[in-house]
Coordinates of C-alpha atoms and ligand atoms in Angstrom, one line a residue:
X1 CA -59.2 -12.1 -52.7
X2 CA -61.1 -15.1 -53.9
X3 CA -64.8 -14.7 -52.8
X4 CA -66.9 -17.8 -53.2
X5 CA -70.5 -16.9 -53.7
X6 CA -72.4 -20.2 -54.1
X7 CA -71.3 -22.3 -51.1
X8 CA -73.7 -24.3 -49.1
X9 CA -74.2 -23.5 -45.4
X10 CA -72.2 -26.7 -44.6
X11 CA -69.3 -25.6 -46.8
X12 CA -69.3 -22.2 -45.2
X13 CA -69.4 -23.7 -41.8
X14 CA -66.3 -25.7 -42.5
X15 CA -64.4 -22.7 -43.7
X16 CA -65.6 -20.2 -41.1
X17 CA -65.3 -22.5 -38.1
X18 CA -61.8 -23.5 -39.1
X19 CA -60.9 -19.8 -39.6
X20 CA -62.0 -19.1 -36.0
X21 CA -59.6 -21.6 -34.4
X22 CA -56.9 -19.1 -33.6
X23 CA -59.1 -17.1 -31.2
X24 CA -58.8 -18.7 -27.8
X25 CA -60.7 -16.1 -25.8
X26 CA -63.9 -18.1 -25.8
X27 CA -64.2 -19.7 -22.4
X28 CA -67.4 -18.7 -20.5
X29 CA -68.4 -18.1 -17.0
X30 CA -70.0 -15.6 -14.7
X31 CA -73.6 -15.6 -15.9
X32 CA -76.5 -17.6 -14.6
X33 CA -79.9 -17.4 -16.4
X34 CA -82.7 -19.8 -16.0
X35 CA -84.8 -21.1 -18.9
X36 CA -87.9 -18.9 -19.7
X37 CA -91.3 -20.0 -20.9
X38 CA -91.3 -19.5 -24.7
X39 CA -87.5 -19.2 -24.9
X40 CA -84.9 -21.8 -25.8
X41 CA -81.8 -22.3 -23.6
X42 CA -80.3 -21.1 -20.4
X43 CA -76.8 -20.2 -19.2
X44 CA -74.9 -21.7 -16.2
X45 CA -72.9 -19.6 -13.8
X46 CA -70.2 -22.3 -13.6
X47 CA -69.4 -21.8 -17.2
X48 CA -70.7 -23.2 -20.5
X49 CA -67.4 -24.5 -21.8
X50 CA -67.2 -27.4 -19.5
X51 CA -65.0 -29.4 -21.9
X52 CA -61.5 -28.4 -22.7
X53 CA -58.9 -30.0 -24.9
X54 CA -55.5 -30.6 -23.2
X55 CA -54.3 -27.2 -24.5
X56 CA -57.2 -25.5 -22.7
X57 CA -59.4 -24.7 -25.7
X58 CA -63.1 -25.0 -25.2
X59 CA -65.2 -27.2 -27.4
X60 CA -68.8 -26.7 -26.6
X61 CA -69.6 -23.3 -28.2
X62 CA -70.4 -22.9 -31.9
X63 CA -67.3 -20.9 -32.6
X64 CA -67.3 -19.3 -36.0
X65 CA -66.4 -16.2 -38.0
X66 CA -69.2 -14.3 -39.6
X67 CA -66.8 -13.8 -42.5
X68 CA -63.2 -14.5 -43.3
X69 CA -63.0 -11.5 -45.6
X70 CA -61.0 -8.6 -44.0
X71 CA -59.9 -5.2 -45.1
X72 CA -56.9 -5.4 -42.8
X73 CA -53.5 -7.0 -43.3
X74 CA -52.4 -8.2 -39.9
X75 CA -49.1 -10.1 -40.7
X76 CA -49.8 -13.1 -38.4
X77 CA -53.4 -13.7 -39.5
X78 CA -54.6 -16.4 -41.9
X79 CA -57.4 -14.1 -42.9
X80 CA -55.3 -11.1 -43.8
X81 CA -56.4 -9.4 -47.1
X82 CA -53.1 -10.2 -48.8
X83 CA -53.6 -14.0 -48.4
X84 CA -55.0 -15.8 -51.4
X85 CA -57.5 -18.0 -49.6
X86 CA -61.1 -18.8 -50.3
X87 CA -63.4 -16.2 -48.7
X88 CA -67.0 -16.5 -47.7
X89 CA -69.5 -15.0 -45.3
X90 CA -72.6 -16.1 -43.4
X91 CA -75.7 -14.0 -43.5
X92 CA -77.2 -13.2 -40.0
X93 CA -80.1 -15.5 -40.8
X94 CA -77.7 -18.4 -41.5
X95 CA -75.9 -17.9 -38.2
X96 CA -79.2 -17.9 -36.3
X97 CA -80.3 -21.0 -38.1
X98 CA -77.1 -22.9 -37.3
X99 CA -77.1 -21.8 -33.7
X100 CA -80.7 -22.9 -33.1
X101 CA -80.3 -26.2 -34.9
X102 CA -77.1 -27.1 -33.1
X103 CA -78.5 -26.0 -29.8
X104 CA -81.6 -28.2 -30.3
X105 CA -79.5 -31.2 -31.1
X106 CA -77.4 -30.6 -28.0
X107 CA -74.2 -30.1 -30.0
X108 CA -73.5 -26.7 -28.4
X109 CA -74.3 -24.6 -25.4
X110 CA -73.9 -21.2 -27.0
X111 CA -72.4 -19.1 -29.7
X112 CA -69.0 -17.5 -30.0
X113 CA -69.1 -15.1 -33.0
X114 CA -66.0 -13.4 -34.3
X115 CA -65.4 -11.8 -37.7
X116 CA -63.0 -10.4 -40.1
X117 CA -63.7 -6.7 -40.9
X118 CA -66.0 -6.6 -43.9
X119 CA -66.0 -3.3 -45.7
X120 CA -65.8 -1.2 -42.5
X121 CA -65.9 -1.7 -38.7
X122 CA -69.4 -0.2 -38.6
X123 CA -70.7 -2.5 -41.3
X124 CA -69.3 -5.5 -39.6
X125 CA -70.5 -4.6 -36.1
X126 CA -74.0 -3.8 -37.5
X127 CA -74.2 -7.4 -38.9
X128 CA -73.0 -8.9 -35.6
X129 CA -75.7 -6.8 -33.9
X130 CA -78.3 -8.1 -36.4
X131 CA -77.4 -11.7 -35.5
X132 CA -77.8 -11.3 -31.8
X133 CA -80.9 -9.2 -32.1
X134 CA -82.6 -11.9 -34.2
X135 CA -81.4 -14.6 -31.9
X136 CA -82.7 -13.0 -28.8
X137 CA -85.9 -11.3 -30.1
X138 CA -87.0 -13.4 -33.1
X139 CA -85.8 -16.9 -32.1
X140 CA -86.0 -16.2 -28.4
X141 CA -82.6 -17.8 -27.8
X142 CA -81.8 -17.6 -24.1
X143 CA -78.4 -19.4 -24.3
X144 CA -74.9 -18.0 -23.9
X145 CA -73.6 -15.6 -26.5
X146 CA -70.1 -14.2 -26.8
X147 CA -69.3 -11.8 -29.6
X148 CA -66.3 -9.8 -30.6
X149 CA -66.6 -6.0 -30.6
X150 CA -64.9 -4.5 -33.7
X151 CA -62.4 -1.8 -32.9
X152 CA -63.4 1.4 -34.7
X153 CA -67.1 0.6 -34.7
X154 CA -69.5 3.2 -33.4
X155 CA -70.0 3.3 -29.6
X156 CA -73.8 3.1 -30.1
X157 CA -73.6 -0.2 -32.0
X158 CA -71.3 -1.6 -29.3
X159 CA -73.7 -0.4 -26.6
X160 CA -76.8 -1.9 -28.2
X161 CA -75.0 -5.2 -28.8
X162 CA -73.8 -5.3 -25.2
X163 CA -77.4 -5.5 -23.9
X164 CA -78.0 -8.7 -26.0
X165 CA -74.9 -10.7 -25.3
X166 CA -73.3 -12.3 -22.3
X167 CA -69.7 -11.6 -23.0
X168 CA -67.8 -9.3 -25.4
X169 CA -64.2 -9.3 -26.2
X170 CA -61.7 -7.2 -28.1
X171 CA -58.3 -8.8 -28.8
X172 CA -55.4 -6.7 -27.7
X173 CA -53.4 -9.0 -30.0
X174 CA -49.9 -7.7 -29.2
X175 CA -48.8 -6.3 -25.8
X176 CA -47.1 -3.1 -27.1
X177 CA -48.1 -0.3 -29.4
X178 CA -44.9 -0.9 -31.3
X179 CA -45.8 -4.5 -31.9
X180 CA -49.2 -3.5 -33.3
X181 CA -47.6 -0.9 -35.6
X182 CA -45.2 -3.6 -36.9
X183 CA -47.6 -6.5 -37.3
X184 CA -51.1 -5.1 -37.4
X185 CA -50.8 -1.8 -39.4
X186 CA -54.6 -1.3 -39.6
X187 CA -55.0 -1.3 -35.8
X188 CA -53.9 1.1 -33.1
X189 CA -53.7 0.8 -29.3
X190 CA -56.2 3.6 -29.0
X191 CA -58.7 2.0 -31.3
X192 CA -58.6 -1.1 -29.2
X193 CA -58.6 0.4 -25.7
X194 CA -61.4 2.9 -26.4
X195 CA -64.2 0.2 -26.9
X196 CA -62.6 -1.8 -24.0
X197 CA -63.1 1.2 -21.8
X198 CA -66.7 1.6 -23.0
X199 CA -67.5 -2.0 -22.3
X200 CA -65.9 -1.8 -18.8
X201 CA -67.9 1.3 -18.0
X202 CA -71.1 -0.2 -19.3
X203 CA -70.6 -3.3 -17.2
X204 CA -70.1 -1.3 -14.0
X205 CA -73.0 1.0 -14.9
X206 CA -75.2 -2.0 -15.4
X207 CA -74.0 -3.7 -12.2
X208 CA -74.6 -0.6 -10.2
X209 CA -78.3 -1.0 -10.8
X210 CA -78.4 -4.4 -9.1
X211 CA -79.0 -5.0 -5.4
X212 CA -75.8 -6.8 -4.7
X213 CA -73.6 -4.1 -6.2
X214 CA -72.6 -2.7 -2.8
X215 CA -71.4 -6.1 -1.8
X216 CA -69.5 -6.4 -5.0
X217 CA -67.7 -3.1 -4.4
X218 CA -66.7 -4.4 -1.0
X219 CA -65.3 -7.6 -2.4
X220 CA -63.6 -6.6 -5.6
X221 CA -59.8 -6.6 -5.7
X222 CA -58.1 -3.8 -7.6
X223 CA -54.8 -5.7 -7.1
X224 CA -55.8 -8.6 -9.3
X225 CA -58.7 -7.0 -11.1
X226 CA -60.9 -10.1 -11.5
X227 CA -61.4 -10.5 -7.7
X228 CA -62.5 -14.0 -8.3
X229 CA -60.7 -15.4 -5.2
X230 CA -61.9 -13.4 -2.3
X231 CA -63.3 -15.7 0.3
X232 CA -61.8 -13.7 3.1
X233 CA -62.6 -10.0 3.3
X234 CA -59.7 -7.8 4.2
X235 CA -57.1 -10.4 3.0
X236 CA -54.9 -7.6 1.7
X237 CA -57.3 -6.3 -0.9
X238 CA -58.7 -2.7 -0.8
X239 CA -61.7 -1.4 -2.7
X240 CA -60.1 1.8 -4.2
X241 CA -60.4 1.0 -7.9
X242 CA -63.8 -0.5 -7.5
X243 CA -65.0 2.7 -5.8
X244 CA -63.8 4.7 -8.8
X245 CA -66.0 2.4 -11.0
X246 CA -68.9 3.0 -8.6
X247 CA -68.4 6.7 -8.8
X248 CA -68.6 6.5 -12.6
X249 CA -71.6 4.2 -12.5
X250 CA -73.5 6.5 -10.2
X251 CA -72.6 9.6 -12.1
X252 CA -75.4 9.2 -14.6
X253 CA -73.2 8.4 -17.7
X254 CA -74.6 4.9 -18.1
X255 CA -77.8 4.6 -20.1
X256 CA -79.6 1.4 -19.1
X257 CA -81.5 -0.7 -21.5
X258 CA -85.2 0.3 -21.4
X259 CA -86.2 -3.4 -21.1
X260 CA -83.9 -3.9 -18.1
X261 CA -81.4 -6.3 -19.8
X262 CA -77.9 -6.3 -18.1
X263 CA -74.9 -5.1 -20.2
X264 CA -72.4 -7.8 -20.9
X265 CA -73.2 -9.7 -17.7
X266 CA -70.4 -12.3 -18.1
X267 CA -67.7 -9.5 -18.4
X268 CA -65.2 -8.9 -21.1
X269 CA -62.1 -10.7 -22.1
X270 CA -59.1 -10.3 -24.4
X271 CA -56.3 -12.2 -26.0
X272 CA -52.6 -11.6 -26.6
X273 CA -50.4 -13.5 -29.0
X274 CA -47.3 -15.0 -27.4
X275 CA -44.0 -15.0 -29.3
X276 CA -44.9 -13.1 -32.5
X277 CA -43.1 -10.0 -31.2
X278 CA -40.0 -9.8 -28.9
X279 CA -41.8 -8.8 -25.7
X280 CA -40.7 -10.8 -22.7
X281 CA -42.9 -12.5 -20.1
X282 CA -42.5 -9.6 -17.7
X283 CA -44.0 -7.2 -20.3
X284 CA -46.8 -9.6 -21.0
X285 CA -47.7 -10.1 -17.4
X286 CA -47.5 -6.3 -16.7
X287 CA -49.9 -5.6 -19.5
X288 CA -52.2 -8.4 -18.3
X289 CA -52.1 -7.0 -14.8
X290 CA -53.0 -3.5 -16.1
X291 CA -55.9 -4.9 -18.0
X292 CA -57.3 -6.6 -14.9
X293 CA -56.8 -3.6 -12.8
X294 CA -57.7 -0.8 -15.1
X295 CA -60.2 -2.4 -17.5
X296 CA -61.9 -4.8 -15.1
X297 CA -61.0 -7.7 -17.5
X298 CA -62.6 -11.0 -16.6
X299 CA -60.0 -13.0 -18.4
X300 CA -56.8 -12.4 -20.4
X301 CA -56.0 -15.2 -22.8
X302 CA -52.6 -16.1 -24.2
X303 CA -52.2 -17.7 -27.6
X304 CA -48.9 -19.2 -28.6
X305 CA -48.0 -17.8 -32.0
X306 CA -48.7 -20.3 -34.7
X307 CA -46.9 -19.4 -38.0
X308 CA -49.5 -19.5 -40.8
X309 CA -48.0 -16.9 -43.1
X310 CA -44.6 -16.3 -44.8
X311 CA -43.5 -12.8 -43.8
X312 CA -40.1 -11.4 -43.1
X313 CA -41.5 -9.4 -40.1
X314 CA -42.6 -12.6 -38.4
X315 CA -40.2 -14.7 -36.3
X316 CA -39.0 -18.1 -37.4
X317 CA -40.0 -20.7 -34.8
X318 CA -37.8 -23.7 -35.4
X319 CA -39.0 -25.3 -32.2
X320 CA -42.7 -24.8 -33.0
X321 CA -45.2 -22.6 -31.3
X322 CA -44.1 -21.5 -27.8
X323 CA -46.4 -23.7 -25.9
X324 CA -44.5 -24.0 -22.7
X325 CA -44.3 -20.2 -22.5
X326 CA -48.0 -19.9 -23.1
X327 CA -48.5 -22.5 -20.3
X328 CA -46.3 -20.5 -17.9
X329 CA -48.2 -17.3 -18.7
X330 CA -51.5 -19.0 -17.9
X331 CA -50.1 -20.3 -14.6
X332 CA -48.9 -16.8 -13.7
X333 CA -52.2 -15.3 -14.7
X334 CA -53.9 -17.6 -12.3
X335 CA -51.6 -16.3 -9.6
X336 CA -52.5 -12.7 -10.4
X337 CA -56.2 -13.4 -10.4
X338 CA -56.7 -15.9 -7.5
X339 CA -53.6 -15.9 -5.3
X340 CA -53.0 -12.2 -4.7
X341 CA -49.6 -12.1 -6.5
X342 CA -48.4 -9.1 -8.5
X343 CA -46.5 -9.3 -11.7
X344 CA -43.5 -7.5 -10.1
X345 CA -43.2 -10.3 -7.5
X346 CA -43.0 -13.0 -10.1
X347 CA -40.6 -11.3 -12.6
X348 CA -38.5 -8.1 -13.0
X349 CA -36.5 -6.2 -15.5
X350 CA -33.5 -8.3 -14.4
X351 CA -35.3 -11.6 -14.5
X352 CA -37.8 -11.0 -17.3
X353 CA -38.8 -14.6 -18.3
X354 CA -40.3 -17.5 -16.4
X355 CA -38.3 -20.5 -15.4
X356 CA -38.6 -23.2 -18.0
X357 CA -38.2 -25.9 -15.4
X358 CA -40.4 -24.7 -12.6
X359 CA -43.9 -23.3 -12.4
X360 CA -44.1 -19.6 -11.4
X361 CA -45.3 -20.3 -7.9
X362 CA -42.6 -22.9 -7.0
X363 CA -40.0 -20.5 -8.6
X364 CA -41.2 -17.6 -6.5
X365 CA -41.3 -19.7 -3.3
X366 CA -37.7 -20.9 -3.9
X367 CA -36.5 -17.3 -4.2
X368 CA -38.3 -16.5 -0.9
X369 CA -37.4 -19.3 1.4
X370 CA -37.2 -16.7 4.2
X371 CA -41.1 -16.8 4.2
X372 CA -41.1 -20.6 4.7
X373 CA -41.9 -23.0 6.2
X374 CA -45.5 -22.0 6.8
X375 CA -47.2 -23.6 9.8
X376 CA -50.5 -24.9 8.5
X377 CA -52.2 -24.9 11.9
X378 CA -51.6 -21.1 12.3
X379 CA -51.1 -19.5 8.9
X380 CA -53.8 -17.2 7.5
X381 CA -55.5 -17.6 4.2
X382 CA -53.1 -15.4 2.2
X383 CA -50.1 -17.2 3.6
X384 CA -51.5 -20.6 2.8
X385 CA -52.3 -19.5 -0.8
X386 CA -48.6 -18.8 -1.3
X387 CA -47.5 -22.4 -0.5
X388 CA -46.8 -24.4 -3.7
X389 CA -49.3 -27.2 -4.0
X390 CA -52.0 -25.4 -2.1
X391 CA -54.9 -23.9 -4.0
X392 CA -57.9 -21.8 -3.3
X393 CA -60.0 -24.9 -2.4
X394 CA -57.4 -26.6 -0.2
X395 CA -56.6 -23.4 1.6
X396 CA -60.3 -22.8 2.4
X397 CA -60.7 -26.4 3.5
X398 CA -57.6 -26.1 5.9
X399 CA -59.1 -23.0 7.5
X400 CA -62.4 -24.8 8.0
X401 CA -60.8 -28.1 9.2
X402 CA -58.6 -26.3 11.7
X403 CA -61.6 -25.4 13.9
X404 CA -62.1 -29.1 14.5
X405 CA -58.5 -29.8 15.7
X406 CA -54.9 -29.8 14.7
X407 CA -53.9 -31.0 11.2
X408 CA -51.2 -33.4 10.3
X409 CA -49.6 -34.3 6.9
X410 CA -52.1 -37.1 6.3
X411 CA -55.0 -34.7 6.9
X412 CA -53.6 -32.2 4.3
X413 CA -53.5 -34.8 1.6
X414 CA -57.2 -35.6 2.3
X415 CA -58.0 -31.9 2.0
X416 CA -56.6 -31.8 -1.5
X417 CA -53.1 -30.4 -0.9
X418 CA -50.6 -31.5 -3.6
X419 CA -48.1 -32.9 -1.1
X420 CA -45.3 -33.5 -3.6
X421 CA -45.0 -29.7 -3.9
X422 CA -46.2 -28.5 -0.5
X423 CA -44.1 -30.7 1.6
X424 CA -41.0 -28.6 1.2
X425 CA -42.7 -25.5 2.4
X426 CA -44.8 -26.4 5.4
X427 CA -44.7 -27.6 9.0
X428 CA -47.5 -29.4 10.9
X429 CA -47.4 -28.6 14.6
X430 CA -43.9 -27.1 14.2
X431 CA -42.3 -30.1 12.4
X432 CA -41.3 -30.6 8.7
X433 CA -42.0 -33.9 7.2
X434 CA -39.2 -36.4 8.0
X435 CA -36.3 -36.3 5.6
X436 CA -37.2 -32.9 4.1
X437 CA -34.8 -30.0 4.3
X438 CA -35.5 -26.3 3.7
X439 CA -32.6 -25.9 1.4
X440 CA -32.8 -24.3 -2.0
X441 CA -30.6 -26.7 -4.0
X442 CA -32.3 -29.8 -2.4
X443 CA -35.8 -28.5 -3.1
X444 CA -35.0 -27.3 -6.6
X445 CA -33.6 -30.8 -7.5
X446 CA -36.7 -32.5 -6.2
X447 CA -39.2 -30.2 -7.9
X448 CA -37.4 -30.0 -11.2
X449 CA -37.5 -33.8 -11.4
X450 CA -41.3 -33.8 -11.0
X451 CA -41.8 -31.0 -13.5
X452 CA -39.7 -32.5 -16.2
X453 CA -42.4 -34.9 -17.4
X454 CA -45.0 -32.1 -17.5
X455 CA -42.7 -29.9 -19.5
X456 CA -42.0 -32.6 -22.0
X457 CA -45.8 -33.2 -22.4
X458 CA -46.4 -29.5 -23.1
X459 CA -43.6 -29.2 -25.6
X460 CA -44.5 -32.3 -27.5
X461 CA -48.2 -31.6 -28.1
X462 CA -48.3 -32.9 -31.7
X463 CA -52.1 -33.1 -31.1
X464 CA -52.3 -29.3 -30.6
X465 CA -55.4 -28.4 -32.6
X466 CA -58.7 -26.7 -32.4
X467 CA -61.6 -29.1 -32.1
X468 CA -64.4 -28.5 -34.5
X469 CA -67.8 -30.0 -35.3
X470 CA -66.0 -32.1 -37.9
X471 CA -63.6 -33.8 -35.4
X472 CA -63.9 -37.3 -34.3
X473 CA -63.8 -36.1 -30.7
X474 CA -61.0 -38.5 -29.7
X475 CA -59.8 -36.3 -26.9
X476 CA -57.9 -39.1 -25.4
X477 CA -55.2 -38.6 -28.0
X478 CA -54.2 -35.5 -26.1
X479 CA -52.4 -36.0 -22.8
X480 CA -54.3 -33.9 -20.4
X481 CA -51.3 -33.4 -18.1
X482 CA -51.6 -33.1 -14.3
X483 CA -50.6 -29.5 -14.4
X484 CA -53.3 -28.5 -16.8
X485 CA -56.0 -30.1 -14.7
X486 CA -54.6 -28.7 -11.5
X487 CA -54.4 -25.2 -13.1
X488 CA -58.0 -25.4 -14.1
X489 CA -59.0 -26.3 -10.5
X490 CA -56.8 -23.5 -9.2
X491 CA -54.4 -25.9 -7.4
X492 CA -51.1 -24.4 -8.4
Ligands
SF4_1 S1 -58.4 -7.6 -38.4 FE1 -56.4 -8.5 -38.6 S2 -56.5 -10.3 -37.1 FE2 -58.6 -9.6 -37.5 S3 -59.3 -10.9 -39.2 FE3 -58.6 -9.0 -40.1 S4 -56.4 -9.4 -40.6 FE4 -57.1 -11.0 -39.2

């Protein structure tokens, strides 16, 4: 391992921001904090990472590794100890200085700090803790902070760090224990899940102390875990799992911070690599669903495997990183979190992978034509959400607009419905749009034609890259793609 001692902070920044680019679990949301007298910064509920490259990666956090030294040898990782690359580390003071400087210059809105494992999990976690402690207490930084929890670190270090940051994440990396054994020999499923569970329980313990907790328990959805789309109470969601969390929270196991800081208020997230091991989409979605349900995950991220190492245990990818597969997983993930779908509805043992030519919602609808057409002037919220081309916003708008009178096809377009998809699955006042037939072959042909261009864009992302502080910021080089934008708005 080649450790470089005398690098400038700028040189370290170049190495350690580049080394962080394979971690995609850095979007932010769910925390709102006003500026405070004597403190610098604030955090917005709507999310700090307002800007996304076409591949969905955020660009407005200072996203760095504390060190790219690592005692582990994960086969897929550019920072694995067996790689002969230049190694360096930031001191906690350097990270604080960079964060404050960039924040003052308006380059960033927060910090995303990950790290290789330096000497031991405890040593690394302790240094991460020192960074956030200094930022919050010495520099009085009030902006957004997301850090990685290091599997194997002491629960007390994770606990103390959790009271200082907004979000924590631990990467599951590979969806099965077998995959971990094969490609990440220093990690085990247990070592990863144990701190995830601790963070989940801390979050619920902390939330139980707030006044709106009771309301949250009523609204949360154990079916999709995140419960982010729940405008209508009783739309098929029960509160069972949430009540279990409540029981834990009220059982006295949670030790609150003496100064009253919330624990990981923006929730926890994780990331899985797509295509490094042979798991199919059904296995990936089933694991994601279990993470949402059982660990209260705020987000599961999917990262198409990018070959950076020569290793016989890694797959050859002649077609490049599986970007379309990653895209389909994100679309399906959205359906789990916001649309009330379950993984078993979208895929099965017999049909374990997503359709290359159709997005998961269209694909599902075409296999369930018996549920269509849906009459937009009568359907309930859950039925509207299942119509391709209708999203959370448009379904809500339809419910609101219906109280003013009957809706026709022209009204739906104005309400934000994507008619080129929805038109095959709906009626207005009992009539389908003229010329449209509820016929599987006919609809498939029409939808596949529309989707072909989007698929081509995704598979030919030669501009697929992580933005960094050193980029020229020519985002226009990347085709944003209608599907990407729609997915981000929840209009699948
Ligand atoms: S623990 Fe594994 S994935 Fe993380 S930096 Fe070390 S080698 Fe890479």
